[in-house]
mmCIF file of C-alpha atoms in Angstrom:
data_model
loop_
_atom_site.group_PDB
_atom_site.id
_atom_site.type_symbol
_atom_site.label_atom_id
_atom_site.label_comp_id
_atom_site.label_asym_id
_atom_site.label_seq_id
_atom_site.Cartn_x
_atom_site.Cartn_y
_atom_site.Cartn_z
ATOM 1 C CA MET A 1 -19.554 4.193 -12.218
ATOM 2 C CA LYS A 2 -22.440 3.531 -9.858
ATOM 3 C CA ARG A 3 -21.509 1.470 -6.795
ATOM 4 C CA THR A 4 -23.454 -1.757 -6.373
ATOM 5 C CA SER A 5 -24.561 -3.300 -3.093
ATOM 6 C CA ARG A 6 -21.697 -5.778 -3.514
ATOM 7 C CA ASP A 7 -19.208 -2.883 -3.808
ATOM 8 C CA ILE A 8 -20.618 -1.286 -0.655
ATOM 9 C CA ARG A 9 -20.437 -4.562 1.259
ATOM 10 C CA ARG A 10 -16.835 -5.097 0.132
ATOM 11 C CA ALA A 11 -15.890 -1.579 1.225
ATOM 12 C CA ASN A 12 -17.584 -2.077 4.605
ATOM 13 C CA ARG A 13 -15.820 -5.405 5.113
ATOM 14 C CA ASN A 14 -12.450 -3.916 4.241
ATOM 15 C CA GLU A 15 -13.010 -0.995 6.619
ATOM 16 C CA LEU A 16 -13.915 -3.410 9.402
ATOM 17 C CA LEU A 17 -10.855 -5.591 8.735
ATOM 18 C CA ARG A 18 -8.536 -2.572 8.718
ATOM 19 C CA TYR A 19 -9.721 -1.636 12.174
ATOM 20 C CA VAL A 20 -9.534 -5.174 13.556
ATOM 21 C CA ILE A 21 -5.967 -5.580 12.254
ATOM 22 C CA ALA A 22 -4.943 -2.258 13.804
ATOM 23 C CA GLN A 23 -6.734 -2.533 17.149
ATOM 24 C CA SER A 24 -7.243 -6.236 18.014
ATOM 25 C CA PRO A 25 -8.917 -7.366 20.152
ATOM 26 C CA VAL A 26 -12.070 -5.299 19.658
ATOM 27 C CA SER A 27 -15.763 -5.598 20.416
ATOM 28 C CA ARG A 28 -18.538 -5.331 17.871
ATOM 29 C CA GLN A 29 -19.727 -2.165 19.617
ATOM 30 C CA GLU A 30 -16.269 -0.599 19.243
ATOM 31 C CA LEU A 31 -16.195 -1.553 15.573
ATOM 32 C CA ALA A 32 -19.565 0.072 14.963
ATOM 33 C CA ALA A 33 -18.461 3.294 16.685
ATOM 34 C CA ALA A 34 -15.113 3.402 14.874
ATOM 35 C CA THR A 35 -16.358 2.615 11.364
ATOM 36 C CA GLY A 36 -19.730 4.384 11.455
ATOM 37 C CA LEU A 37 -21.471 1.161 10.433
ATOM 38 C CA SER A 38 -24.625 0.057 12.196
ATOM 39 C CA LEU A 39 -24.289 -2.587 14.886
ATOM 40 C CA ALA A 40 -26.438 -4.898 12.752
ATOM 41 C CA THR A 41 -24.105 -4.503 9.763
ATOM 42 C CA VAL A 42 -21.058 -5.103 11.952
ATOM 43 C CA ALA A 43 -22.628 -8.188 13.504
ATOM 44 C CA ASN A 44 -23.455 -9.542 10.070
ATOM 45 C CA LEU A 45 -19.928 -8.968 8.697
ATOM 46 C CA VAL A 46 -18.266 -10.345 11.815
ATOM 47 C CA GLY A 47 -20.430 -13.459 11.622
ATOM 48 C CA GLU A 48 -19.387 -13.992 8.003
ATOM 49 C CA LEU A 49 -15.686 -13.558 8.804
ATOM 50 C CA LEU A 50 -15.875 -15.838 11.842
ATOM 51 C CA GLU A 51 -17.464 -18.511 9.659
ATOM 52 C CA ARG A 52 -14.700 -18.132 7.061
ATOM 53 C CA GLY A 53 -12.020 -18.529 9.727
ATOM 54 C CA VAL A 54 -10.588 -15.033 9.257
ATOM 55 C CA LEU A 55 -11.717 -13.766 12.680
ATOM 56 C CA VAL A 56 -11.816 -15.551 16.028
ATOM 57 C CA GLU A 57 -13.573 -14.914 19.353
ATOM 58 C CA VAL A 58 -10.935 -14.175 22.025
ATOM 59 C CA GLY A 59 -12.865 -13.469 25.231
ATOM 60 C CA PHE A 60 -14.971 -10.755 26.826
ATOM 61 C CA GLU A 61 -14.686 -7.262 28.270
ATOM 62 C CA ASP A 62 -16.811 -5.504 30.875
ATOM 63 C CA SER A 63 -19.454 -3.109 29.560
ATOM 64 C CA ASP A 64 -20.145 -0.660 32.395
ATOM 65 C CA GLY A 65 -22.542 -2.905 34.271
ATOM 66 C CA GLY A 66 -24.178 -4.500 31.229
ATOM 67 C CA ARG A 67 -23.561 -7.886 29.716
ATOM 68 C CA PRO A 68 -19.882 -8.564 28.916
ATOM 69 C CA ARG A 69 -18.995 -7.754 25.333
ATOM 70 C CA GLY A 70 -17.425 -10.423 23.148
ATOM 71 C CA LEU A 71 -13.992 -9.561 21.732
ATOM 72 C CA ILE A 72 -12.753 -10.571 18.306
ATOM 73 C CA ALA A 73 -9.364 -10.587 16.599
ATOM 74 C CA MET A 74 -7.788 -11.733 13.356
ATOM 75 C CA LYS A 75 -7.188 -15.477 13.330
ATOM 76 C CA ALA A 76 -3.557 -14.961 12.368
ATOM 77 C CA ASP A 77 -2.736 -18.649 12.013
ATOM 78 C CA GLY A 78 -5.881 -19.374 10.010
ATOM 79 C CA GLY A 79 -4.126 -18.919 6.696
ATOM 80 C CA ALA A 80 -1.357 -17.182 4.798
ATOM 81 C CA LEU A 81 -1.090 -14.480 2.146
ATOM 82 C CA ILE A 82 1.671 -13.788 -0.371
ATOM 83 C CA GLY A 83 2.506 -10.422 -1.907
ATOM 84 C CA VAL A 84 4.820 -10.038 -4.906
ATOM 85 C CA ASP A 85 6.416 -6.776 -6.009
ATOM 86 C CA VAL A 86 7.629 -7.142 -9.594
ATOM 87 C CA ALA A 87 9.868 -4.259 -10.642
ATOM 88 C CA GLU A 88 12.132 -3.755 -13.630
ATOM 89 C CA THR A 89 15.252 -4.665 -11.635
ATOM 90 C CA TYR A 90 14.028 -7.111 -8.979
ATOM 91 C CA ILE A 91 11.224 -9.365 -7.755
ATOM 92 C CA HIS A 92 10.430 -9.080 -4.054
ATOM 93 C CA VAL A 93 8.190 -11.692 -2.416
ATOM 94 C CA GLU A 94 6.762 -11.571 1.117
ATOM 95 C CA LEU A 95 4.709 -14.108 3.067
ATOM 96 C CA PHE A 96 2.225 -12.923 5.709
ATOM 97 C CA ASP A 97 -0.177 -14.477 8.173
ATOM 98 C CA LEU A 98 -3.839 -13.393 8.132
ATOM 99 C CA ALA A 99 -3.079 -10.453 10.432
ATOM 100 C CA LEU A 100 -0.683 -9.249 7.694
ATOM 101 C CA ARG A 101 2.344 -9.885 9.891
ATOM 102 C CA LEU A 102 5.491 -10.665 7.948
ATOM 103 C CA LEU A 103 6.645 -14.289 8.135
ATOM 104 C CA SER A 104 9.272 -14.514 5.410
ATOM 105 C CA ARG A 105 10.704 -12.575 2.484
ATOM 106 C CA ALA A 106 12.821 -13.290 -0.578
ATOM 107 C CA GLU A 107 14.240 -11.150 -3.351
ATOM 108 C CA GLU A 108 15.491 -12.162 -6.770
ATOM 109 C CA PRO A 109 17.377 -9.648 -8.930
ATOM 110 C CA LEU A 110 16.394 -9.206 -12.564
ATOM 111 C CA SER A 111 19.159 -8.483 -15.027
ATOM 112 C CA ALA A 112 18.508 -6.211 -17.991
ATOM 113 C CA SER A 113 18.345 -9.262 -20.263
ATOM 114 C CA GLU A 114 15.694 -11.023 -18.155
ATOM 115 C CA ASN A 115 12.720 -9.224 -19.590
ATOM 116 C CA ARG A 116 10.754 -11.985 -21.301
ATOM 117 C CA PRO A 117 7.461 -12.998 -19.650
ATOM 118 C CA GLU A 118 8.542 -16.599 -19.041
ATOM 119 C CA GLN A 119 11.702 -15.395 -17.270
ATOM 120 C CA VAL A 120 9.768 -13.062 -14.982
ATOM 121 C CA VAL A 121 7.175 -15.755 -14.236
ATOM 122 C CA GLY A 122 9.964 -18.190 -13.363
ATOM 123 C CA HIS A 123 11.430 -15.748 -10.852
ATOM 124 C CA ILE A 124 8.015 -15.084 -9.264
ATOM 125 C CA ALA A 125 7.354 -18.803 -8.836
ATOM 126 C CA SER A 126 10.839 -19.342 -7.409
ATOM 127 C CA GLY A 127 10.369 -16.531 -4.882
ATOM 128 C CA VAL A 128 6.991 -17.889 -3.769
ATOM 129 C CA ARG A 129 8.435 -21.352 -3.218
ATOM 130 C CA THR A 130 11.347 -19.856 -1.273
ATOM 131 C CA VAL A 131 9.224 -17.909 1.240
ATOM 132 C CA LEU A 132 6.976 -20.892 1.898
ATOM 133 C CA ALA A 133 9.946 -23.178 2.488
ATOM 134 C CA ASP A 134 11.771 -20.640 4.676
ATOM 135 C CA ALA A 135 8.711 -20.115 6.918
ATOM 136 C CA GLY A 136 7.696 -23.779 6.916
ATOM 137 C CA VAL A 137 4.149 -22.852 5.882
ATOM 138 C CA ASP A 138 1.931 -25.484 4.304
ATOM 139 C CA ALA A 139 0.923 -24.418 0.803
ATOM 140 C CA GLY A 140 -2.635 -25.492 1.646
ATOM 141 C CA LEU A 141 -2.926 -22.533 4.033
ATOM 142 C CA VAL A 142 -2.315 -19.930 1.330
ATOM 143 C CA PHE A 143 -5.437 -17.874 0.589
ATOM 144 C CA GLY A 144 -3.876 -16.356 -2.512
ATOM 145 C CA VAL A 145 -0.969 -14.556 -4.145
ATOM 146 C CA GLY A 146 -1.197 -10.867 -4.991
ATOM 147 C CA VAL A 147 1.152 -9.844 -7.789
ATOM 148 C CA SER A 148 1.969 -6.213 -8.514
ATOM 149 C CA MET A 149 3.171 -5.640 -12.078
ATOM 150 C CA PRO A 150 4.692 -2.433 -13.448
ATOM 151 C CA GLY A 151 2.703 -0.664 -16.136
ATOM 152 C CA GLN A 152 -0.922 -1.130 -17.084
ATOM 153 C CA VAL A 153 -2.771 -4.178 -15.790
ATOM 154 C CA GLU A 154 -6.184 -5.665 -16.519
ATOM 155 C CA ARG A 155 -7.183 -7.165 -13.178
ATOM 156 C CA GLU A 156 -10.203 -9.177 -14.270
ATOM 157 C CA GLY A 157 -8.495 -10.749 -17.271
ATOM 158 C CA GLY A 158 -5.146 -11.188 -15.533
ATOM 159 C CA LEU A 159 -3.257 -9.385 -18.289
ATOM 160 C CA SER A 160 -0.166 -7.236 -18.276
ATOM 161 C CA VAL A 161 -1.620 -4.849 -20.835
ATOM 162 C CA PHE A 162 1.432 -2.638 -21.305
ATOM 163 C CA ALA A 163 4.783 -2.660 -19.499
ATOM 164 C CA PRO A 164 6.756 0.041 -21.320
ATOM 165 C CA ASN A 165 10.176 -0.698 -19.842
ATOM 166 C CA TRP A 166 9.931 -4.294 -21.144
ATOM 167 C CA ASN A 167 7.809 -3.533 -24.212
ATOM 168 C CA TRP A 168 5.177 -6.042 -23.075
ATOM 169 C CA HIS A 169 1.738 -5.934 -24.668
ATOM 170 C CA GLU A 170 -1.282 -8.062 -23.645
ATOM 171 C CA VAL A 171 0.739 -10.714 -21.784
ATOM 172 C CA PRO A 172 -1.560 -13.375 -20.154
ATOM 173 C CA LEU A 173 0.393 -13.271 -16.938
ATOM 174 C CA ARG A 174 -2.133 -14.860 -14.577
ATOM 175 C CA GLU A 175 -2.551 -17.791 -16.955
ATOM 176 C CA MET A 176 1.228 -18.231 -17.130
ATOM 177 C CA LEU A 177 1.592 -18.048 -13.352
ATOM 178 C CA ALA A 178 -1.218 -20.561 -12.845
ATOM 179 C CA GLU A 179 0.872 -23.143 -14.709
ATOM 180 C CA GLN A 180 3.500 -22.921 -11.944
ATOM 181 C CA LEU A 181 1.566 -21.859 -8.824
ATOM 182 C CA ALA A 182 -1.495 -23.694 -7.520
ATOM 183 C CA PHE A 183 -2.982 -20.666 -5.738
ATOM 184 C CA PRO A 184 -5.561 -18.021 -6.620
ATOM 185 C CA ILE A 185 -3.631 -15.143 -8.218
ATOM 186 C CA TYR A 186 -4.678 -11.488 -8.022
ATOM 187 C CA LEU A 187 -2.969 -9.149 -10.460
ATOM 188 C CA ASP A 188 -2.684 -5.393 -10.026
ATOM 189 C CA ASN A 189 -0.130 -2.596 -10.363
ATOM 190 C CA PRO A 190 2.216 -0.933 -7.832
ATOM 191 C CA LEU A 191 0.254 2.319 -7.723
ATOM 192 C CA MET A 192 -2.807 0.508 -6.424
ATOM 193 C CA ALA A 193 -0.758 -1.762 -4.151
ATOM 194 C CA CYS A 194 1.140 1.099 -2.480
ATOM 195 C CA THR A 195 -2.062 3.047 -1.979
ATOM 196 C CA VAL A 196 -4.005 0.211 -0.372
ATOM 197 C CA ALA A 197 -1.013 -0.486 1.907
ATOM 198 C CA GLU A 198 -1.053 3.131 3.075
ATOM 199 C CA LEU A 199 -4.835 3.029 3.600
ATOM 200 C CA TRP A 200 -4.648 -0.153 5.666
ATOM 201 C CA PHE A 201 -1.340 0.254 7.496
ATOM 202 C CA GLY A 202 0.405 3.544 6.777
ATOM 203 C CA ALA A 203 0.174 7.310 6.638
ATOM 204 C CA ALA A 204 -3.252 7.281 4.964
ATOM 205 C CA ARG A 205 -5.017 5.232 7.655
ATOM 206 C CA GLY A 206 -8.179 7.114 8.602
ATOM 207 C CA CYS A 207 -7.899 9.477 5.616
ATOM 208 C CA ASP A 208 -10.372 9.807 2.768
ATOM 209 C CA ASP A 209 -8.447 11.622 0.028
ATOM 210 C CA VAL A 210 -4.926 10.371 -0.550
ATOM 211 C CA VAL A 211 -2.162 10.348 -3.156
ATOM 212 C CA VAL A 212 0.716 7.877 -2.975
ATOM 213 C CA VAL A 213 3.587 8.916 -5.223
ATOM 214 C CA ASN A 214 5.512 5.872 -6.395
ATOM 215 C CA LEU A 215 9.154 6.740 -7.134
ATOM 216 C CA GLY A 216 11.073 3.837 -8.628
ATOM 217 C CA THR A 217 12.262 2.999 -12.109
ATOM 218 C CA GLY A 218 8.715 3.822 -13.065
ATOM 219 C CA VAL A 219 6.751 6.696 -11.566
ATOM 220 C CA GLY A 220 3.054 7.068 -10.848
ATOM 221 C CA ALA A 221 0.485 8.303 -8.353
ATOM 222 C CA GLY A 222 -1.970 6.000 -6.625
ATOM 223 C CA ILE A 223 -5.177 7.828 -5.715
ATOM 224 C CA ALA A 224 -7.819 7.162 -3.083
ATOM 225 C CA VAL A 225 -11.043 9.169 -2.970
ATOM 226 C CA ALA A 226 -13.494 8.855 -0.074
ATOM 227 C CA GLY A 227 -11.284 6.134 1.409
ATOM 228 C CA SER A 228 -11.401 3.866 -1.655
ATOM 229 C CA LEU A 229 -9.001 3.333 -4.535
ATOM 230 C CA TYR A 230 -9.721 5.390 -7.619
ATOM 231 C CA ARG A 231 -9.029 3.115 -10.570
ATOM 232 C CA GLY A 232 -10.569 4.965 -13.504
ATOM 233 C CA ALA A 233 -12.466 3.351 -16.362
ATOM 234 C CA SER A 234 -9.702 0.886 -17.299
ATOM 235 C CA ASN A 235 -7.719 0.482 -14.053
ATOM 236 C CA THR A 236 -5.077 2.899 -15.370
ATOM 237 C CA ALA A 237 -5.774 5.950 -13.216
ATOM 238 C CA GLY A 238 -2.650 7.421 -11.677
ATOM 239 C CA GLU A 239 -0.334 7.430 -14.698
ATOM 240 C CA TRP A 240 0.938 10.778 -13.466
ATOM 241 C CA GLY A 241 4.466 9.737 -14.422
ATOM 242 C CA HIS A 242 3.387 10.055 -18.042
ATOM 243 C CA THR A 243 1.978 13.541 -17.779
ATOM 244 C CA THR A 244 4.119 16.241 -19.355
ATOM 245 C CA LEU A 245 6.533 18.156 -17.138
ATOM 246 C CA VAL A 246 8.802 19.692 -19.791
ATOM 247 C CA LEU A 247 7.573 20.486 -23.299
ATOM 248 C CA ASP A 248 9.785 18.743 -25.874
ATOM 249 C CA GLY A 249 11.874 17.426 -22.980
ATOM 250 C CA ARG A 250 13.648 14.118 -22.437
ATOM 251 C CA ALA A 251 12.468 10.986 -24.202
ATOM 252 C CA CYS A 252 10.412 8.659 -22.011
ATOM 253 C CA HIS A 253 10.004 4.865 -22.233
ATOM 254 C CA CYS A 254 6.338 5.380 -23.080
ATOM 255 C CA GLY A 255 7.342 7.051 -26.360
ATOM 256 C CA ALA A 256 6.416 10.605 -25.379
ATOM 257 C CA MET A 257 8.734 13.504 -24.538
ATOM 258 C CA GLY A 258 9.143 15.408 -21.285
ATOM 259 C CA CYS A 259 7.221 13.058 -18.965
ATOM 260 C CA VAL A 260 7.475 13.383 -15.180
ATOM 261 C CA GLU A 261 9.042 9.899 -15.075
ATOM 262 C CA ALA A 262 11.883 11.034 -17.340
ATOM 263 C CA TYR A 263 12.972 13.486 -14.620
ATOM 264 C CA VAL A 264 12.128 11.902 -11.254
ATOM 265 C CA GLY A 265 12.305 8.163 -11.956
ATOM 266 C CA ALA A 266 15.582 6.364 -11.251
ATOM 267 C CA LEU A 267 16.855 6.732 -14.812
ATOM 268 C CA GLY A 268 15.707 10.354 -14.909
ATOM 269 C CA ILE A 269 17.712 11.157 -11.777
ATOM 270 C CA ILE A 270 20.748 9.421 -13.266
ATOM 271 C CA ASN A 271 20.329 11.497 -16.446
ATOM 272 C CA THR A 272 20.242 14.649 -14.324
ATOM 273 C CA LEU A 273 23.513 13.552 -12.712
ATOM 274 C CA ARG A 274 24.896 13.022 -16.225
ATOM 275 C CA GLU A 275 24.037 16.636 -17.044
ATOM 276 C CA VAL A 276 25.635 17.864 -13.807
ATOM 277 C CA ASP A 277 28.758 15.687 -13.941
ATOM 278 C CA PRO A 278 29.264 13.811 -17.244
ATOM 279 C CA ASP A 279 32.399 12.141 -15.869
ATOM 280 C CA SER A 280 30.822 10.731 -12.701
ATOM 281 C CA GLY A 281 31.827 7.145 -11.981
ATOM 282 C CA ILE A 282 28.288 6.515 -10.753
ATOM 283 C CA LEU A 283 27.106 6.546 -14.367
ATOM 284 C CA SER A 284 28.949 3.316 -15.197
ATOM 285 C CA VAL A 285 26.871 1.049 -12.910
ATOM 286 C CA ASP A 286 23.292 -0.248 -12.980
ATOM 287 C CA GLN A 287 20.482 2.062 -11.859
ATOM 288 C CA THR A 288 19.948 0.508 -8.405
ATOM 289 C CA THR A 289 23.651 0.719 -7.554
ATOM 290 C CA ALA A 290 23.784 4.228 -9.037
ATOM 291 C CA ILE A 291 20.966 5.515 -6.812
ATOM 292 C CA ASP A 292 22.625 3.910 -3.766
ATOM 293 C CA ALA A 293 25.932 5.552 -4.720
ATOM 294 C CA LEU A 294 24.204 8.888 -5.248
ATOM 295 C CA ALA A 295 22.691 8.652 -1.752
ATOM 296 C CA GLU A 296 26.147 7.954 -0.302
ATOM 297 C CA ALA A 297 27.696 10.849 -2.236
ATOM 298 C CA LEU A 298 24.924 13.122 -1.036
ATOM 299 C CA ALA A 299 25.554 12.139 2.579
ATOM 300 C CA LYS A 300 29.197 13.166 2.074
ATOM 301 C CA GLY A 301 28.128 16.526 0.657
ATOM 302 C CA GLU A 302 29.642 15.956 -2.771
ATOM 303 C CA ALA A 303 28.766 18.882 -5.009
ATOM 304 C CA ALA A 304 27.487 16.910 -8.019
ATOM 305 C CA ALA A 305 25.163 14.829 -5.836
ATOM 306 C CA VAL A 306 23.850 17.909 -4.017
ATOM 307 C CA GLU A 307 23.105 19.665 -7.310
ATOM 308 C CA THR A 308 21.461 16.549 -8.780
ATOM 309 C CA ILE A 309 19.101 16.253 -5.830
ATOM 310 C CA LYS A 310 18.399 19.972 -5.887
ATOM 311 C CA ARG A 311 17.269 19.784 -9.515
ATOM 312 C CA THR A 312 15.331 16.558 -8.957
ATOM 313 C CA ALA A 313 13.561 18.049 -5.938
ATOM 314 C CA ARG A 314 12.460 20.982 -8.056
ATOM 315 C CA TYR A 315 11.143 18.756 -10.834
ATOM 316 C CA LEU A 316 9.310 16.644 -8.276
ATOM 317 C CA GLY A 317 7.946 19.652 -6.427
ATOM 318 C CA VAL A 318 6.413 21.129 -9.573
ATOM 319 C CA ALA A 319 4.776 17.827 -10.462
ATOM 320 C CA VAL A 320 3.517 17.207 -6.909
ATOM 321 C CA GLY A 321 2.195 20.778 -6.749
ATOM 322 C CA ASN A 322 -0.010 19.889 -9.703
ATOM 323 C CA LEU A 323 -1.373 16.910 -7.738
ATOM 324 C CA VAL A 324 -2.164 19.164 -4.777
ATOM 325 C CA ASN A 325 -4.122 21.546 -7.007
ATOM 326 C CA LEU A 326 -5.880 18.793 -8.950
ATOM 327 C CA ILE A 327 -6.869 16.347 -6.205
ATOM 328 C CA ASN A 328 -6.776 18.376 -2.953
ATOM 329 C CA PRO A 329 -5.606 15.368 -0.883
ATOM 330 C CA GLN A 330 -5.198 15.195 2.880
ATOM 331 C CA VAL A 331 -1.866 13.427 2.536
ATOM 332 C CA ILE A 332 0.717 12.781 -0.179
ATOM 333 C CA VAL A 333 3.052 9.874 0.563
ATOM 334 C CA LEU A 334 6.374 9.326 -1.229
ATOM 335 C CA SER A 335 6.846 5.593 -1.652
ATOM 336 C CA SER A 336 8.920 2.888 -3.403
ATOM 337 C CA TRP A 337 12.652 2.260 -3.485
ATOM 338 C CA VAL A 338 13.954 5.548 -4.867
ATOM 339 C CA ALA A 339 11.939 7.447 -2.271
ATOM 340 C CA ALA A 340 13.303 5.135 0.436
ATOM 341 C CA ARG A 341 16.904 5.859 -0.588
ATOM 342 C CA LEU A 342 16.660 9.570 -1.409
ATOM 343 C CA GLY A 343 13.436 10.693 0.288
ATOM 344 C CA ASP A 344 14.876 12.620 3.217
ATOM 345 C CA ALA A 345 17.178 14.524 0.887
ATOM 346 C CA LEU A 346 14.392 15.225 -1.583
ATOM 347 C CA LEU A 347 11.735 16.325 0.886
ATOM 348 C CA ALA A 348 12.982 19.771 1.883
ATOM 349 C CA GLY A 349 13.675 20.993 -1.649
ATOM 350 C CA MET A 350 10.526 19.381 -2.962
ATOM 351 C CA ARG A 351 8.362 21.077 -0.342
ATOM 352 C CA GLU A 352 9.806 24.465 -1.312
ATOM 353 C CA ALA A 353 8.923 23.836 -4.956
ATOM 354 C CA VAL A 354 5.447 22.570 -4.056
ATOM 355 C CA ALA A 355 4.834 25.777 -2.091
ATOM 356 C CA GLU A 356 5.728 27.801 -5.191
ATOM 357 C CA HIS A 357 3.379 25.910 -7.500
ATOM 358 C CA ALA A 358 0.441 24.721 -5.391
ATOM 359 C CA LEU A 359 -2.438 26.984 -4.454
ATOM 360 C CA PRO A 360 -2.251 28.024 -0.776
ATOM 361 C CA ARG A 361 -5.635 26.713 0.354
ATOM 362 C CA PRO A 362 -5.319 23.099 -0.856
ATOM 363 C CA LEU A 363 -1.674 22.999 0.226
ATOM 364 C CA GLU A 364 -2.653 24.126 3.721
ATOM 365 C CA HIS A 365 -4.672 20.924 4.109
ATOM 366 C CA THR A 366 -2.076 18.558 2.621
ATOM 367 C CA ARG A 367 0.636 16.683 4.530
ATOM 368 C CA ILE A 368 3.596 15.501 2.455
ATOM 369 C CA MET A 369 5.623 12.701 3.967
ATOM 370 C CA LEU A 370 7.689 9.581 3.341
ATOM 371 C CA CYS A 371 6.131 6.134 3.496
ATOM 372 C CA PRO A 372 6.252 4.965 7.145
ATOM 373 C CA ILE A 373 5.683 1.268 6.406
ATOM 374 C CA ALA A 374 8.651 -0.790 7.599
ATOM 375 C CA THR A 375 8.218 -3.646 5.129
ATOM 376 C CA ASN A 376 7.887 -3.402 1.339
ATOM 377 C CA PRO A 377 4.629 -1.455 0.794
ATOM 378 C CA VAL A 378 4.007 -2.922 -2.660
ATOM 379 C CA SER A 379 4.270 -6.517 -1.424
ATOM 380 C CA LEU A 380 2.102 -5.651 1.571
ATOM 381 C CA GLY A 381 -0.545 -4.054 -0.630
ATOM 382 C CA ALA A 382 -0.439 -6.979 -3.049
ATOM 383 C CA ALA A 383 -0.998 -9.408 -0.145
ATOM 384 C CA THR A 384 -3.942 -7.272 0.954
ATOM 385 C CA PHE A 385 -5.435 -7.677 -2.525
ATOM 386 C CA ALA A 386 -5.128 -11.436 -2.041
ATOM 387 C CA LEU A 387 -7.059 -11.165 1.234
ATOM 388 C CA GLU A 388 -9.730 -9.008 -0.361
ATOM 389 C CA GLY A 389 -9.956 -11.367 -3.321
ATOM 390 C CA ALA A 390 -10.265 -14.448 -1.143
ATOM 391 C CA LEU A 391 -13.216 -12.857 0.664
ATOM 392 C CA ALA A 392 -14.977 -11.624 -2.466
ATOM 393 C CA PRO A 393 -18.519 -12.984 -2.957
ATOM 394 C CA ASN A 394 -17.590 -14.946 -6.097
ATOM 395 C CA ARG A 395 -15.168 -16.988 -3.980
ATOM 396 C CA SER A 396 -17.587 -17.748 -1.180
#
């Protein structure tokens, strides 16, 4: 798809904001040098963001004998942003100021029976109200709420197109949320949210070609090309979890057989443990508790846990090796809750398998690492979508 002037302006604005958030306070001259934008373009964007109350003038710096240069920073107290990570087993909500600094968080568990749209919407609304009350933030300051939904999402229409683990089809989620929350709502999926969080705040900052591997109940790969999200024709790029790893292999929630997700998602890892040790007590609990217990057993060196991770690392390494060959990224980041719990244990074995299956030249230029973001990367990315959405031309 051909990029329009609006797309280019949005990308330039986002690049400028990323740098201001990371390096505040900064001068316009420093921004131009760091982003590669002309000084005129920077001045124009800064003027727009000052007028909107997103940036603020904070003083001057010397300029080697010339006129002092004005310094700008994010106007952190000029508003608030909310990011929501909706997963199959929990809803995590975080409240941020305009500098994307965490102010408050709340988490609501989802039981297996709470899978109807109205139940999920109720939990999202409850979490949003909780973080605002806990932080004492006036609802009038909220620029917007970014909501990350598992599965396939239509951003413009606000639809959850397909959430396989809940068997949702064409759910008008934004419309349902608008009945309970009086804020602009920006819907997307966790692959995009994790990737934008890494581009703005994490391991992908300053990189052009990036893959963020999302390891949770669901599995996918967020992709950035030339520093921008790659969404595909229908915002469903990155469904790497539903590419085939094993012909005629395990059944997957999507209805196919042998998908990557069926081997390296939370339930896939639990099924591998079932193959290794059918009598394991870990198998009798819910998936979140099971992964936590597996991590504890692994730390103790228990044989079944060690073998389970060994097999999982090999599955993951083969699948990630395919990403290295296909996309040739600078960095691959392992993200989401399963990666957070098992990532260190998975990395070594996974890297060995990647080395066996990736071509040497692209692998030589690829770093593989765990997500370094201290807060929830999906909620952070979702809040960033709210900031981007609030600044979009159609909201000016």
